[in-house]
Amino acid sequence: MIYGRVALIGLGLIASSMAHAMRRGGLAGEIVGYARTAETRDVAREIGLCDRVVETAREAVEGADLVVLCVPVGAMDAVAREIAPALKPGATLSDVGSVKRAVIEAMAPHVPSGVHFVPAHPLAGTEYSGPRSGFATLFDNRWCILVPGEADRAAVDRLGRLWRGMGANVDEMDAGHHDLVLAVVSHTPHLIAYTMVGVAEHLEQVSNSEVIKYSASGFRDFTRIAASDPTMWRDVFLTNRDATLDILGRFTEELFVLQRAIRMGDGAQLHDYFTRTRAIRRGIVEAGQDTAAPDFGRVPAPEPGG
Amino acid sequence: MIYGRVALIGLGLIASSMAHAMRRGGLAGEIVGYARTAETRDVAREIGLCDRVVETAREAVEGADLVVLCVPVGAMDAVAREIAPALKPGATLSDVGSVKRAVIEAMAPHVPSGVHFVPAHPLAGTEYSGPRSGFATLFDNRWCILVPGEADRAAVDRLGRLWRGMGANVDEMDAGHHDLVLAVVSHTPHLIAYTMVGVAEHLEQVSNSEVIKYSASGFRDFTRIAASDPTMWRDVFLTNRDATLDILGRFTEELFVLQRAIRMGDGAQLHDYFTRTRAIRRGIVEAGQDTAAPDFGRVPAPEPGG
């Protein structure tokens, strides 16, 4: 056991997967949960997600040794403000937001002295959301990035042990670098996927049913990414604006270079470009972040809740 | 048995999968293969891919009831020219190219009278290539689009039966519409994925090892797409230039709208956009073109060659 009592504020995909993973590892004495809507709280009670599901965020954090905010990035400020007076001295306060600079700016002013604030971001997810979507293996072999700033070393190490216990690898980074890395590996790819799906939807000469039928040829992966939670992603782009716009600018620049090569019929340039991108893929397979199995429609994965 | 003798010219992913699928279904009396390089021919012989692997394309097509060109789009012209004099009267000539207008322009002038030319395109693939990469189930529940133009109805129907026997659903379309549909569901998504991977590779502030470690958060799917065969894709973009540039123009336009919404902080517009794209995803899952299983690193799939 790493923490006596853990409070999860927000009971979506990440929080519910944390609850399953903490139980799998025997990492928490008691798990207390809170969600904003009565519907989510009822579902969480029905499936026995936490030891207790309570009616207010404040009640959830009382006496907790670790409090983790698992709400959309845009809601962190209000939640931190609400729970701050009820936090136990010596407790650790963390979050799982996909953006770190904006979350730290929103939360840090509310953190009482004597509470250890250790922002975190597990790089794991699926296109599903809600308390039923979690499963114990979500974090296995994925990375969790801690952004500890000046936080107490013992509190940081303890939170790192929790994440390792839930199956993740743990890294530390400063907030600005985290936000830039995520803009490259996650935020901009998501925006591009949303855009491509939107183009297909708006195109009058090709029907949506044709797009759906023939999606196996590349488009399918984009639609999976573009099915992610709209509120979460709206907040990500609004709060990681600068890094996303920077990477988008570079993306458009490179796209124009390739577009020009197509227009000019420059086959050598295209071939060179497409050859170099293969190396990155090999690295990902070798690093265990994907299998080398050919993808032709995914094989059913472990049951949510398992 | 649908054809007595089938000749496969080019022995990459599609041809080798066809060989496995034709055997599975008992669809061909004899499968004869030819590949340009001695190395590929040797591998094909070693793994027993065809009944016979021969030294020239001309020899392969002699006496064949069906000849399928499975070479990059840019090579279709030269191969069609070479084999034309050796085609058996009454035989069907087909291909599996990802672009149809350019392939028809390249091949049609060489087709002798009395030979039925029925262009085709199976919408299936993986990021792997070569004679060892094929497997019998590649086409199962995928679509094969025939572009028969004015071809003999009996010949078209017979080729359709072959593709159904290999597990595919069969549709017919005109060449221009095919090329536009593919520009949307396949060609432009591939170009975008190549571009995004290229941006990550060129970015100095984020190392390639970071990109690889943290790829699970969206980028991973792009790298898989961007690991596809560079020669095939170079040819696709050079030969489906107009439709790809059309869709790319629309893509850039939509991307700029979303980029502006991020810059202006217009959360409502982003949320609306991200909500609409979810519907397309639901359609794809319902149409059986992907599973609804959450994706967190793919489960190993059937063995190639199986």
XYZ file of C-alpha atoms in Angstrom:
612
model
C 0.000 0.000 0.000
C 1.412 3.392 -1.011
C -1.388 5.734 0.136
C -3.917 5.138 2.901
C -6.705 7.066 1.190
C -6.844 8.243 -2.418
C -9.486 10.686 -3.686
C -10.335 10.714 -7.389
C -12.128 13.865 -8.532
C -13.795 13.164 -11.873
C -14.616 9.539 -12.763
C -13.901 9.203 -16.484
C -11.583 6.903 -18.433
C -8.390 7.820 -16.553
C -9.828 7.866 -13.028
C -11.726 4.632 -13.499
C -8.621 2.956 -14.939
C -6.625 4.244 -11.950
C -9.182 2.735 -9.574
C -8.885 -0.659 -11.299
C -5.087 -0.451 -11.461
C -4.714 0.612 -7.806
C -6.844 -2.331 -6.730
C -4.891 -4.725 -8.928
C -1.678 -3.590 -7.213
C -3.081 -3.160 -3.687
C -1.780 0.408 -3.776
C -4.472 2.295 -1.851
C -6.172 1.574 1.498
C -9.380 3.301 0.443
C -10.479 4.880 -2.849
C -12.990 7.717 -2.584
C -14.590 9.110 -5.732
C -16.545 12.161 -6.777
C -18.013 13.163 -10.144
C -19.860 16.308 -11.113
C -23.013 14.654 -12.448
C -25.331 12.472 -10.381
C -25.539 10.082 -13.342
C -21.793 9.399 -13.281
C -21.801 9.000 -9.503
C -24.666 6.505 -9.789
C -22.865 4.465 -12.449
C -19.697 4.457 -10.335
C -21.676 3.166 -7.355
C -23.475 0.585 -9.456
C -20.235 -0.946 -10.779
C -18.436 -0.633 -7.427
C -15.689 1.507 -8.925
C -14.604 3.089 -5.614
C -14.939 2.153 -1.944
C -17.084 5.276 -1.504
C -18.640 7.720 -3.931
C -19.539 11.003 -2.236
C -21.705 13.986 -3.126
C -19.137 16.803 -3.111
C -15.504 17.200 -4.120
C -14.730 18.659 -0.694
C -16.075 15.631 1.102
C -14.023 13.393 -1.191
C -10.692 15.024 -0.364
C -11.176 15.153 3.429
C -8.547 12.983 5.074
C -7.124 11.841 1.717
C -3.363 11.251 1.493
C -3.489 11.689 -2.289
C -5.983 13.736 -4.284
C -5.967 13.400 -8.067
C -7.945 15.790 -10.261
C -9.167 13.806 -13.282
C -11.362 16.515 -14.828
C -11.011 18.345 -18.158
C -8.164 20.862 -18.131
C -10.604 23.771 -18.266
C -12.237 22.665 -14.992
C -9.029 22.378 -12.904
C -9.104 25.961 -11.640
C -12.621 25.775 -10.178
C -12.110 22.330 -8.655
C -8.782 23.285 -7.052
C -10.373 26.401 -5.597
C -13.242 24.385 -4.145
C -11.230 21.605 -2.524
C -8.260 23.658 -1.269
C -9.642 24.413 2.209
C -10.439 20.740 2.826
C -7.031 19.283 1.886
C -5.215 17.433 4.684
C -1.843 18.947 5.696
C 0.942 16.779 4.241
C -1.340 15.411 1.514
C -0.227 15.238 -2.115
C -2.336 16.974 -4.753
C -1.935 15.791 -8.350
C -3.803 15.774 -11.646
C -3.816 13.874 -14.948
C -4.279 16.796 -17.359
C -2.889 16.581 -20.899
C -1.474 20.104 -20.631
C 0.817 21.130 -17.806
C 1.666 24.843 -17.931
C -1.937 25.998 -17.948
C -2.961 23.461 -15.302
C -0.149 24.551 -12.998
C -1.080 28.213 -13.503
C -4.690 27.344 -12.696
C -4.074 25.135 -9.661
C -0.904 26.406 -7.964
C -2.425 29.613 -6.501
C -4.984 27.535 -4.604
C -2.602 24.974 -3.057
C -2.304 25.532 0.720
C 1.179 25.485 2.246
C 1.940 22.048 3.633
C 0.250 20.331 0.676
C 2.588 18.837 -1.960
C 1.518 19.730 -5.498
C 2.907 17.204 -8.032
C 1.316 17.569 -11.487
C 1.296 14.408 -13.607
C 0.185 13.212 -17.027
C -0.245 9.548 -17.914
C 0.162 9.161 -21.709
C -2.541 6.594 -22.159
C -6.091 6.591 -23.364
C -8.649 5.174 -25.709
C -11.389 6.845 -27.713
C -13.908 6.025 -24.943
C -14.911 8.049 -21.912
C -16.908 7.712 -18.708
C -16.710 5.531 -15.574
C -17.450 2.296 -17.446
C -14.573 2.778 -19.916
C -11.691 2.162 -17.508
C -9.622 -1.016 -17.243
C -6.713 -2.081 -15.046
C -4.124 -2.488 -17.820
C -4.531 0.947 -19.466
C -1.219 2.236 -18.056
C 0.851 -0.934 -18.481
C 4.087 -0.100 -20.314
C 2.855 3.456 -21.020
C 4.618 6.569 -19.728
C 3.501 8.851 -16.945
C 5.236 12.230 -16.938
C 5.611 13.993 -13.595
C 6.151 17.758 -13.638
C 7.278 18.282 -10.035
C 8.795 21.763 -10.243
C 10.008 22.575 -6.739
C 7.857 19.964 -4.982
C 9.112 17.941 -2.017
C 11.294 15.052 -3.238
C 9.756 12.434 -0.961
C 6.246 13.338 -2.181
C 7.372 13.148 -5.828
C 9.016 9.762 -5.341
C 5.947 8.405 -3.593
C 3.668 9.452 -6.450
C 6.180 7.904 -8.881
C 5.895 4.611 -6.986
C 2.120 4.741 -7.300
C 2.315 5.158 -11.073
C 4.887 2.384 -11.391
C 2.611 0.214 -9.284
C -0.181 0.922 -11.790
C 2.074 -0.404 -14.569
C 3.482 2.829 -15.997
C 7.037 3.959 -16.650
C 7.738 7.312 -14.994
C 9.643 10.317 -16.333
C 10.100 13.855 -15.066
C 10.076 16.979 -17.188
C 9.503 20.713 -16.914
C 6.070 21.986 -17.885
C 7.102 23.856 -21.040
C 8.934 20.887 -22.512
C 6.041 18.586 -21.645
C 3.620 20.833 -23.500
C 5.832 20.971 -26.599
C 6.407 17.191 -26.652
C 2.684 16.588 -26.294
C 1.889 19.100 -29.022
C 3.998 16.912 -31.349
C 3.034 13.392 -30.312
C -0.588 13.977 -29.439
C -2.261 17.373 -29.745
C -1.410 18.253 -33.343
C -2.040 14.676 -34.589
C -5.479 14.836 -32.983
C -6.291 18.190 -34.599
C -5.196 16.890 -37.990
C -7.272 13.747 -37.595
C -10.332 15.796 -36.636
C -9.740 17.997 -39.684
C -9.380 15.115 -42.145
C -12.564 13.493 -40.869
C -14.308 16.850 -41.199
C -13.142 17.202 -44.825
C -14.551 13.786 -45.660
C -17.827 14.649 -43.988
C -18.219 17.905 -45.925
C -17.345 16.539 -49.355
C -20.436 16.439 -51.516
C -19.085 14.249 -54.325
C -18.279 11.395 -51.944
C -21.058 10.195 -49.650
C -20.532 9.464 -45.964
C -21.529 5.870 -46.611
C -18.720 5.550 -49.162
C -16.266 7.040 -46.686
C -17.409 4.531 -44.072
C -17.308 1.519 -46.411
C -13.851 2.213 -47.743
C -12.259 3.497 -44.558
C -9.887 0.561 -44.103
C -7.370 2.118 -46.464
C -5.905 4.677 -44.047
C -8.801 6.847 -42.957
C -9.950 4.422 -40.257
C -7.105 5.287 -37.884
C -7.962 8.972 -38.225
C -11.577 8.378 -37.304
C -10.619 6.513 -34.157
C -8.477 9.432 -33.019
C -11.211 11.881 -34.026
C -13.770 10.045 -31.866
C -12.098 11.146 -28.617
C -13.897 13.235 -26.007
C -14.766 16.692 -27.467
C -14.664 18.577 -24.162
C -11.276 17.210 -23.197
C -9.835 18.106 -26.593
C -11.393 21.555 -26.763
C -9.673 22.337 -23.453
C -6.365 20.876 -24.607
C -6.212 23.145 -27.665
C -7.349 26.237 -25.776
C -4.784 25.711 -23.009
C -1.822 24.420 -25.043
C -2.418 27.061 -27.686
C 1.108 28.343 -28.272
C 2.814 24.965 -28.658
C 0.004 23.623 -30.841
C 0.091 26.673 -33.123
C 3.895 26.368 -33.352
C 3.728 22.715 -34.424
C 0.772 23.391 -36.734
C 2.821 26.096 -38.468
C 5.669 23.672 -39.064
C 3.211 21.021 -40.230
C 1.636 23.333 -42.805
C 5.089 24.349 -44.025
C 6.154 20.737 -44.589
C 2.804 19.864 -46.119
C 3.222 22.665 -48.650
C 6.667 21.333 -49.582
C 5.202 17.884 -50.293
C 2.175 19.409 -52.032
C 4.516 21.341 -54.315
C 6.511 18.150 -55.024
C 3.281 16.456 -56.095
C 2.302 19.408 -58.281
C 5.757 19.548 -59.901
C 5.973 15.758 -60.269
C 9.130 15.549 -58.135
C 9.106 11.814 -57.418
C 12.620 11.733 -55.968
C 11.734 14.208 -53.234
C 8.579 12.265 -52.298
C 10.440 8.960 -52.226
C 13.192 10.382 -50.004
C 10.687 11.811 -47.573
C 8.658 8.597 -47.354
C 11.807 6.547 -46.795
C 12.998 8.606 -43.822
C 9.692 8.361 -41.969
C 9.999 4.554 -41.862
C 12.862 4.764 -39.357
C 10.703 6.406 -36.690
C 8.192 3.571 -36.992
C 10.889 0.964 -36.456
C 11.939 2.797 -33.288
C 8.400 2.712 -31.914
C 8.000 -1.012 -32.519
C 11.427 -1.673 -30.969
C 10.540 0.468 -27.927
C 7.481 -1.729 -27.285
C 4.977 1.119 -27.849
C 3.191 -0.862 -30.568
C 3.318 -4.369 -31.976
C 4.762 -5.144 -35.378
C 1.611 -7.082 -36.266
C 0.023 -5.908 -39.501
C -3.072 -3.888 -38.776
C -6.169 -4.850 -40.684
C -8.891 -3.976 -38.233
C -8.202 -4.445 -34.598
C -8.615 -7.637 -32.636
C -10.966 -7.253 -29.671
C -9.018 -6.093 -26.619
C -9.534 -6.799 -22.892
C -12.991 -5.980 -21.560
C -13.361 -2.517 -20.038
C -13.634 -2.821 -16.285
C -11.324 -5.853 -16.340
C -12.119 -23.211 -59.402
C -12.740 -19.933 -61.189
C -9.636 -19.661 -63.404
C -7.465 -22.496 -64.719
C -4.250 -20.532 -64.625
C -3.592 -17.198 -62.862
C -0.425 -15.175 -63.458
C 0.676 -12.719 -60.776
C 3.162 -10.104 -62.005
C 4.923 -8.578 -59.017
C 5.047 -10.577 -55.771
C 4.565 -8.064 -52.956
C 1.997 -7.814 -50.182
C -1.089 -7.887 -52.418
C 0.055 -10.611 -54.820
C 1.294 -12.870 -52.049
C -1.961 -12.394 -50.142
C -3.874 -13.220 -53.343
C -1.875 -16.418 -53.727
C -2.709 -17.478 -50.166
C -6.366 -16.472 -50.518
C -6.801 -18.231 -53.897
C -5.393 -21.421 -52.396
C -7.595 -21.141 -49.349
C -10.635 -20.934 -51.619
C -9.446 -23.398 -54.282
C -10.005 -20.641 -56.850
C -7.139 -21.242 -59.305
C -5.882 -24.381 -61.010
C -2.330 -23.081 -61.199
C -0.683 -19.920 -59.877
C 2.312 -18.660 -61.833
C 4.398 -15.819 -60.435
C 7.002 -13.375 -61.660
C 8.902 -10.612 -59.853
C 11.434 -8.149 -61.227
C 14.260 -8.952 -58.818
C 15.934 -12.359 -58.549
C 15.881 -11.963 -54.762
C 12.086 -11.723 -54.644
C 11.728 -14.659 -57.047
C 14.040 -16.727 -54.831
C 12.070 -15.899 -51.690
C 8.811 -16.772 -53.466
C 10.256 -20.135 -54.492
C 11.650 -20.776 -51.032
C 8.285 -20.258 -49.324
C 6.327 -22.049 -52.071
C 4.196 -18.980 -52.742
C 3.204 -20.024 -56.312
C 3.065 -23.285 -58.206
C 5.749 -21.893 -60.524
C 7.939 -18.795 -60.378
C 9.354 -17.933 -63.792
C 12.127 -15.693 -65.066
C 10.186 -13.282 -67.287
C 6.804 -11.592 -67.176
C 6.093 -12.831 -70.668
C 6.647 -16.433 -69.698
C 4.369 -15.958 -66.691
C 1.395 -14.777 -68.744
C 1.605 -17.436 -71.442
C -1.521 -19.558 -71.327
C -2.902 -17.710 -68.298
C -6.672 -17.202 -68.056
C -6.196 -14.288 -65.675
C -3.196 -11.968 -65.492
C -2.998 -9.551 -62.559
C -0.414 -6.761 -62.501
C 0.610 -6.246 -58.871
C 3.410 -3.733 -59.489
C 3.688 -0.060 -58.447
C 1.427 2.196 -60.477
C 4.387 3.811 -62.218
C 5.506 0.445 -63.611
C 2.172 -0.590 -65.160
C 2.864 0.964 -68.565
C 6.149 -0.874 -69.142
C 4.853 -4.212 -67.852
C 1.674 -4.035 -69.949
C 3.741 -3.232 -73.039
C 6.034 -6.192 -72.387
C 3.393 -8.834 -71.764
C 0.808 -7.718 -74.339
C 2.049 -9.928 -77.216
C 2.035 -13.028 -75.000
C -1.515 -12.701 -73.642
C -3.868 -15.559 -74.484
C -6.941 -14.583 -76.557
C -9.976 -14.528 -74.251
C -7.840 -13.991 -71.160
C -8.679 -11.339 -68.566
C -6.077 -8.712 -67.733
C -6.427 -6.925 -64.403
C -4.352 -4.992 -61.882
C -4.477 -3.977 -58.216
C -3.259 -0.378 -58.512
C -4.385 2.236 -55.976
C -5.087 4.737 -58.752
C -7.347 3.914 -61.675
C -7.428 6.705 -64.267
C -3.659 6.801 -64.729
C -3.383 3.010 -64.744
C -6.071 2.691 -67.384
C -4.389 5.357 -69.527
C -1.097 3.496 -69.156
C -2.360 -0.020 -69.821
C -5.334 0.277 -72.181
C -3.313 1.148 -75.312
C -1.379 -2.104 -75.011
C -4.334 -4.467 -74.512
C -4.789 -6.681 -77.613
C -8.305 -7.099 -78.954
C -9.857 -10.290 -77.619
C -8.333 -9.704 -74.171
C -10.703 -8.424 -71.459
C -9.231 -5.545 -69.483
C -10.900 -5.241 -66.038
C -9.011 -2.870 -63.707
C -9.466 -3.539 -59.998
C -8.373 -2.189 -56.646
C -8.607 -4.160 -53.397
C -8.788 -1.690 -50.479
C -6.623 -3.650 -48.117
C -3.067 -3.517 -46.970
C -0.664 -3.317 -44.082
C 2.513 -1.310 -43.581
C 4.572 -4.305 -44.744
C 5.737 -5.258 -48.223
C 7.382 -8.125 -50.067
C 6.502 -11.781 -50.776
C 6.707 -12.828 -47.112
C 4.191 -10.200 -45.977
C 1.061 -11.733 -47.501
C -1.605 -13.690 -45.652
C -4.835 -15.399 -46.708
C -7.231 -13.224 -44.705
C -6.033 -9.801 -45.885
C -9.107 -9.253 -48.081
C -11.738 -10.721 -45.746
C -14.587 -8.243 -45.324
C -12.629 -5.546 -47.195
C -13.808 -3.966 -50.442
C -12.484 -4.591 -53.926
C -13.514 -1.924 -56.434
C -13.793 -2.987 -60.075
C -13.556 -0.282 -62.745
C -14.805 -2.230 -65.759
C -15.597 0.611 -68.157
C -16.885 -1.079 -71.354
C -15.429 -4.511 -70.553
C -17.264 -7.745 -71.362
C -19.899 -8.437 -68.688
C -19.065 -12.131 -68.301
C -15.387 -11.344 -67.770
C -16.241 -8.692 -65.174
C -18.561 -11.022 -63.272
C -15.968 -13.789 -63.283
C -13.318 -11.494 -61.787
C -15.881 -10.358 -59.202
C -16.430 -14.008 -58.226
C -12.677 -14.430 -57.750
C -12.493 -11.448 -55.393
C -15.536 -12.629 -53.452
C -13.901 -16.044 -53.218
C -10.858 -14.345 -51.696
C -13.119 -12.864 -49.011
C -13.742 -9.378 -50.369
C -16.941 -7.447 -51.024
C -17.080 -6.181 -54.600
C -18.230 -2.809 -55.909
C -18.087 -1.169 -59.339
C -17.270 2.450 -60.019
C -15.971 4.708 -62.764
C -12.297 5.585 -62.678
C -12.678 9.268 -61.844
C -14.964 8.640 -58.892
C -12.668 5.880 -57.638
C -9.706 8.244 -57.675
C -11.588 10.939 -55.760
C -12.905 8.515 -53.136
C -9.424 7.109 -52.643
C -7.926 10.580 -52.392
C -10.233 11.122 -49.407
C -10.078 7.793 -47.577
C -6.500 6.862 -48.315
C -4.163 9.084 -50.320
C -4.528 12.375 -48.445
C -4.511 10.670 -45.009
C -1.263 8.967 -45.984
C 0.331 12.239 -47.107
C -0.731 13.933 -43.874
C 0.657 11.098 -41.780
C 3.972 11.222 -43.653
C 4.079 14.980 -43.081
C 3.348 14.790 -39.347
C 6.038 12.160 -38.850
C 8.438 14.343 -40.828
C 7.672 17.355 -38.610
C 8.440 15.314 -35.494
C 11.663 14.087 -37.019
C 12.864 17.591 -37.914
C 12.014 19.222 -34.588
C 15.213 20.035 -32.717
C 13.705 20.754 -29.313
C 12.139 17.296 -29.081
C 14.410 14.292 -29.636
C 13.447 11.316 -31.774
C 13.762 9.091 -28.717
C 11.167 11.221 -26.919
C 8.861 11.013 -29.919
C 9.250 7.249 -29.919
C 8.761 6.824 -26.152
C 5.634 8.930 -25.974
C 4.065 7.901 -29.285
C 1.130 6.033 -27.718
C -0.829 9.253 -27.357
C -1.945 9.626 -30.980
C 1.211 9.788 -33.034
C 1.635 6.005 -33.146
C -1.155 5.504 -35.678
C 0.433 8.110 -37.941
C 3.788 6.343 -37.888
C 2.207 3.065 -38.902
C 0.616 4.696 -41.922
C 3.856 6.536 -42.685
C 5.818 3.271 -42.722
C 4.141 2.087 -45.941
C 6.099 1.337 -49.098
C 7.735 4.573 -50.387
C 7.754 3.569 -54.079
C 4.099 2.630 -54.093
C 3.137 5.882 -52.418
C 5.359 8.077 -54.570
C 3.587 6.638 -57.607
C 0.151 7.096 -56.048
C 0.698 10.819 -55.490
C 2.279 11.395 -58.888
C -0.549 9.617 -60.707
C -3.538 10.722 -58.609
C -2.240 14.263 -58.540
C -5.373 16.247 -59.311
C -7.687 14.539 -56.821
C -5.036 14.582 -54.083
C -4.335 18.295 -54.614
C -8.085 18.984 -54.550
C -8.572 17.202 -51.221
C -5.370 18.691 -49.802
C -6.671 22.165 -50.622
C -9.889 21.469 -48.749
C -7.924 19.985 -45.863
C -5.718 23.063 -45.516
C -8.773 25.301 -45.643
C -10.497 23.420 -42.807
C -7.270 23.224 -40.822
C -6.921 27.015 -41.028
C -10.463 27.422 -39.703
C -9.659 25.258 -36.670
C -6.258 26.916 -36.260
C -7.964 30.314 -36.170
C -10.487 29.007 -33.611
C -7.575 27.948 -31.398
C -5.860 31.308 -31.828
C -9.062 33.225 -31.051
C -9.996 30.921 -28.152
C -13.305 29.899 -29.784
C -14.063 26.827 -27.684
C -17.633 26.451 -28.932
C -16.502 26.071 -32.542
C -13.902 23.452 -31.590
C -16.371 21.509 -29.466
C -18.965 21.484 -32.264
C -16.436 20.252 -34.801
C -15.108 17.488 -32.548
C -18.637 16.325 -31.757
C -19.642 15.915 -35.411
C -16.619 13.785 -36.297
C -17.680 11.163 -33.727
C -20.640 10.146 -35.888
C -18.433 8.984 -38.764
C -16.517 6.752 -36.367
C -19.721 5.121 -35.140
C -20.643 4.380 -38.754
C -17.325 2.641 -39.392
C -17.628 0.424 -36.334
C -21.224 -0.429 -37.248
C -20.177 -1.266 -40.822
C -17.683 -3.822 -39.479
C -14.636 -1.970 -40.865
C -13.067 -1.772 -37.396
C -13.810 -3.171 -33.956
C -15.091 -1.030 -31.102
C -12.328 -2.378 -28.858
C -10.272 0.373 -27.263
C -6.880 0.645 -28.901
C -3.912 0.718 -26.600
C -1.262 -0.971 -28.707
C -2.378 -3.649 -31.077
C -2.809 -7.284 -30.229
C -0.660 -9.588 -32.381
C -2.571 -10.544 -35.532
C -2.505 -13.722 -37.645
C 0.919 -14.794 -38.829
C 1.895 -13.558 -42.285
C 1.814 -16.466 -44.680
C -1.100 -17.978 -42.757
